[in-house]
Amino acid sequence: MKKLIIPLCVLLITLFTVLLDGDCLAQEQISGGRTLAAVTKPEVVAAAHFAVAEQAKVIEKELKTATKLSLVTIISAEEQVVSGMNYHLALKVKLNGKRKKAEATVWWQAWNKDAPYKLTAWKWK
């Protein structure tokens, strides 16, 4: 019986290690991959407000008329670590009183004091 204890322990430890290969443990963040972010996170909210303000400027420039674009809610958000942070946002907005959905990507670099945010994508849904 004593001779079986050590091999049995080794077998159990090996089996336990194989079963918990990482699938059952917390997932590692993949460098450059997207992860979910809370829609109430201050950085996400700031990025959403920036995206809406920038898109309003784009619309006004294209239409050459005053446009009212406002944020209604942030539907979902994802973060992506790059040279800074990308915020991928699904938004509900009001465009001249009509509710619409949009997807926006905002790039943020904390160390860029002159212009830390940049709207890199806006797509109407």
PDB file of C-alpha atoms in Angstrom:
ATOM      1  CA  MET A   1       0.000   0.000   0.000  1.00  0.00           C
ATOM      2  CA  LYS A   2       2.824   2.421   0.907  1.00  0.00           C
ATOM      3  CA  LYS A   3       4.472   1.729  -2.441  1.00  0.00           C
ATOM      4  CA  LEU A   4       1.333   2.922  -4.278  1.00  0.00           C
ATOM      5  CA  ILE A   5       0.927   6.255  -2.470  1.00  0.00           C
ATOM      6  CA  ILE A   6       3.739   8.130  -4.244  1.00  0.00           C
ATOM      7  CA  PRO A   7       2.853   6.990  -7.805  1.00  0.00           C
ATOM      8  CA  LEU A   8      -0.821   7.652  -7.071  1.00  0.00           C
ATOM      9  CA  CYS A   9      -0.023  11.200  -5.854  1.00  0.00           C
ATOM     10  CA  VAL A  10       2.097  11.871  -8.947  1.00  0.00           C
ATOM     11  CA  LEU A  11      -0.710  10.589 -11.172  1.00  0.00           C
ATOM     12  CA  LEU A  12      -3.323  12.742  -9.426  1.00  0.00           C
ATOM     13  CA  ILE A  13      -1.163  15.869  -9.617  1.00  0.00           C
ATOM     14  CA  THR A  14      -0.481  15.256 -13.317  1.00  0.00           C
ATOM     15  CA  LEU A  15      -4.167  14.658 -14.036  1.00  0.00           C
ATOM     16  CA  PHE A  16      -5.173  17.752 -12.062  1.00  0.00           C
ATOM     17  CA  THR A  17      -2.619  19.883 -13.953  1.00  0.00           C
ATOM     18  CA  VAL A  18      -3.797  18.625 -17.350  1.00  0.00           C
ATOM     19  CA  LEU A  19      -7.470  19.202 -16.531  1.00  0.00           C
ATOM     20  CA  LEU A  20      -6.797  22.739 -15.340  1.00  0.00           C
ATOM     21  CA  ASP A  21      -4.723  23.595 -18.382  1.00  0.00           C
ATOM     22  CA  GLY A  22      -5.984  27.148 -18.318  1.00  0.00           C
ATOM     23  CA  ASP A  23      -9.459  26.649 -19.710  1.00  0.00           C
ATOM     24  CA  CYS A  24     -10.897  26.482 -16.226  1.00  0.00           C
ATOM     25  CA  LEU A  25      -8.722  29.261 -14.845  1.00  0.00           C
ATOM     26  CA  ALA A  26      -9.106  32.985 -15.578  1.00  0.00           C
ATOM     27  CA  GLN A  27      -8.352  33.699 -19.205  1.00  0.00           C
ATOM     28  CA  GLU A  28      -5.197  35.585 -19.990  1.00  0.00           C
ATOM     29  CA  GLN A  29      -5.608  38.775 -21.967  1.00  0.00           C
ATOM     30  CA  ILE A  30      -4.237  38.329 -25.444  1.00  0.00           C
ATOM     31  CA  SER A  31      -1.942  41.170 -26.355  1.00  0.00           C
ATOM     32  CA  GLY A  32      -3.776  43.322 -28.874  1.00  0.00           C
ATOM     33  CA  GLY A  33      -7.043  41.460 -28.274  1.00  0.00           C
ATOM     34  CA  ARG A  34     -10.308  43.039 -27.221  1.00  0.00           C
ATOM     35  CA  THR A  35     -11.808  42.619 -23.765  1.00  0.00           C
ATOM     36  CA  LEU A  36     -15.207  43.683 -22.479  1.00  0.00           C
ATOM     37  CA  ALA A  37     -15.333  46.933 -20.556  1.00  0.00           C
ATOM     38  CA  ALA A  38     -18.032  48.265 -18.248  1.00  0.00           C
ATOM     39  CA  VAL A  39     -20.179  50.875 -19.973  1.00  0.00           C
ATOM     40  CA  THR A  40     -20.042  52.914 -16.759  1.00  0.00           C
ATOM     41  CA  LYS A  41     -16.242  52.966 -16.592  1.00  0.00           C
ATOM     42  CA  PRO A  42     -15.171  56.637 -16.603  1.00  0.00           C
ATOM     43  CA  GLU A  43     -12.694  56.127 -19.463  1.00  0.00           C
ATOM     44  CA  VAL A  44     -15.379  54.482 -21.602  1.00  0.00           C
ATOM     45  CA  VAL A  45     -17.886  57.256 -20.884  1.00  0.00           C
ATOM     46  CA  ALA A  46     -15.299  59.916 -21.723  1.00  0.00           C
ATOM     47  CA  ALA A  47     -14.435  58.141 -24.987  1.00  0.00           C
ATOM     48  CA  ALA A  48     -18.138  57.902 -25.922  1.00  0.00           C
ATOM     49  CA  HIS A  49     -18.741  61.608 -25.299  1.00  0.00           C
ATOM     50  CA  PHE A  50     -15.645  62.462 -27.318  1.00  0.00           C
ATOM     51  CA  ALA A  51     -16.790  60.241 -30.211  1.00  0.00           C
ATOM     52  CA  VAL A  52     -20.220  61.892 -30.347  1.00  0.00           C
ATOM     53  CA  ALA A  53     -18.753  65.409 -30.201  1.00  0.00           C
ATOM     54  CA  GLU A  54     -16.248  64.646 -32.967  1.00  0.00           C
ATOM     55  CA  GLN A  55     -18.857  63.001 -35.186  1.00  0.00           C
ATOM     56  CA  ALA A  56     -21.118  66.042 -34.738  1.00  0.00           C
ATOM     57  CA  LYS A  57     -18.280  68.207 -36.100  1.00  0.00           C
ATOM     58  CA  VAL A  58     -17.842  65.873 -39.082  1.00  0.00           C
ATOM     59  CA  ILE A  59     -21.569  65.976 -39.885  1.00  0.00           C
ATOM     60  CA  GLU A  60     -21.727  69.770 -39.588  1.00  0.00           C
ATOM     61  CA  LYS A  61     -18.703  70.121 -41.877  1.00  0.00           C
ATOM     62  CA  GLU A  62     -20.211  67.778 -44.496  1.00  0.00           C
ATOM     63  CA  LEU A  63     -23.729  69.251 -44.392  1.00  0.00           C
ATOM     64  CA  LYS A  64     -22.593  72.835 -43.758  1.00  0.00           C
ATOM     65  CA  THR A  65     -25.456  73.233 -41.309  1.00  0.00           C
ATOM     66  CA  ALA A  66     -25.942  73.029 -37.559  1.00  0.00           C
ATOM     67  CA  THR A  67     -26.480  69.471 -36.382  1.00  0.00           C
ATOM     68  CA  LYS A  68     -27.565  68.240 -32.978  1.00  0.00           C
ATOM     69  CA  LEU A  69     -25.963  64.902 -32.140  1.00  0.00           C
ATOM     70  CA  SER A  70     -26.144  63.667 -28.558  1.00  0.00           C
ATOM     71  CA  LEU A  71     -25.327  60.484 -26.679  1.00  0.00           C
ATOM     72  CA  VAL A  72     -28.348  58.556 -25.390  1.00  0.00           C
ATOM     73  CA  THR A  73     -26.614  55.481 -23.992  1.00  0.00           C
ATOM     74  CA  ILE A  74     -23.594  53.243 -24.351  1.00  0.00           C
ATOM     75  CA  ILE A  75     -24.863  49.814 -25.413  1.00  0.00           C
ATOM     76  CA  SER A  76     -21.550  47.962 -25.086  1.00  0.00           C
ATOM     77  CA  ALA A  77     -17.845  48.636 -24.904  1.00  0.00           C
ATOM     78  CA  GLU A  78     -14.611  46.798 -25.510  1.00  0.00           C
ATOM     79  CA  GLU A  79     -11.035  47.808 -24.786  1.00  0.00           C
ATOM     80  CA  GLN A  80      -8.008  46.958 -26.879  1.00  0.00           C
ATOM     81  CA  VAL A  81      -4.484  47.640 -25.703  1.00  0.00           C
ATOM     82  CA  VAL A  82      -2.461  49.179 -28.522  1.00  0.00           C
ATOM     83  CA  SER A  83      -0.018  52.072 -28.383  1.00  0.00           C
ATOM     84  CA  GLY A  84      -2.490  53.517 -25.928  1.00  0.00           C
ATOM     85  CA  MET A  85      -6.026  52.156 -25.763  1.00  0.00           C
ATOM     86  CA  ASN A  86      -8.732  51.622 -28.367  1.00  0.00           C
ATOM     87  CA  TYR A  87     -12.307  51.832 -27.142  1.00  0.00           C
ATOM     88  CA  HIS A  88     -14.758  50.024 -29.427  1.00  0.00           C
ATOM     89  CA  LEU A  89     -18.212  51.349 -28.608  1.00  0.00           C
ATOM     90  CA  ALA A  90     -21.783  50.495 -29.572  1.00  0.00           C
ATOM     91  CA  LEU A  91     -23.862  53.626 -28.992  1.00  0.00           C
ATOM     92  CA  LYS A  92     -27.419  54.902 -29.095  1.00  0.00           C
ATOM     93  CA  VAL A  93     -27.469  58.533 -30.150  1.00  0.00           C
ATOM     94  CA  LYS A  94     -29.959  61.209 -31.130  1.00  0.00           C
ATOM     95  CA  LEU A  95     -29.378  62.901 -34.457  1.00  0.00           C
ATOM     96  CA  ASN A  96     -31.595  65.954 -34.835  1.00  0.00           C
ATOM     97  CA  GLY A  97     -34.163  64.347 -32.516  1.00  0.00           C
ATOM     98  CA  LYS A  98     -34.142  60.881 -34.120  1.00  0.00           C
ATOM     99  CA  ARG A  99     -32.645  57.906 -32.284  1.00  0.00           C
ATOM    100  CA  LYS A 100     -30.008  55.956 -34.151  1.00  0.00           C
ATOM    101  CA  LYS A 101     -27.380  53.334 -33.419  1.00  0.00           C
ATOM    102  CA  ALA A 102     -23.722  53.700 -34.218  1.00  0.00           C
ATOM    103  CA  GLU A 103     -20.409  51.979 -33.668  1.00  0.00           C
ATOM    104  CA  ALA A 104     -17.372  54.079 -32.876  1.00  0.00           C
ATOM    105  CA  THR A 105     -13.712  53.473 -32.201  1.00  0.00           C
ATOM    106  CA  VAL A 106     -11.777  55.984 -30.137  1.00  0.00           C
ATOM    107  CA  TRP A 107      -8.019  55.831 -29.730  1.00  0.00           C
ATOM    108  CA  TRP A 108      -6.673  57.219 -26.451  1.00  0.00           C
ATOM    109  CA  GLN A 109      -3.088  57.990 -25.511  1.00  0.00           C
ATOM    110  CA  ALA A 110      -2.734  59.377 -21.983  1.00  0.00           C
ATOM    111  CA  TRP A 111       0.735  60.762 -22.651  1.00  0.00           C
ATOM    112  CA  ASN A 112      -0.425  62.806 -25.658  1.00  0.00           C
ATOM    113  CA  LYS A 113      -1.405  65.889 -23.671  1.00  0.00           C
ATOM    114  CA  ASP A 114      -2.355  68.047 -26.696  1.00  0.00           C
ATOM    115  CA  ALA A 115      -4.839  65.567 -28.178  1.00  0.00           C
ATOM    116  CA  PRO A 116      -5.219  62.388 -26.088  1.00  0.00           C
ATOM    117  CA  TYR A 117      -8.341  61.207 -28.020  1.00  0.00           C
ATOM    118  CA  LYS A 118      -8.845  60.510 -31.704  1.00  0.00           C
ATOM    119  CA  LEU A 119     -12.007  59.204 -33.379  1.00  0.00           C
ATOM    120  CA  THR A 120     -10.719  56.533 -35.743  1.00  0.00           C
ATOM    121  CA  ALA A 121     -14.022  55.012 -36.888  1.00  0.00           C
ATOM    122  CA  TRP A 122     -17.734  55.812 -36.926  1.00  0.00           C
ATOM    123  CA  LYS A 123     -20.327  53.567 -38.547  1.00  0.00           C
ATOM    124  CA  TRP A 124     -24.088  54.031 -38.532  1.00  0.00           C
ATOM    125  CA  LYS A 125     -26.087  50.868 -37.815  1.00  0.00           C
TER     126      LYS A 125
END
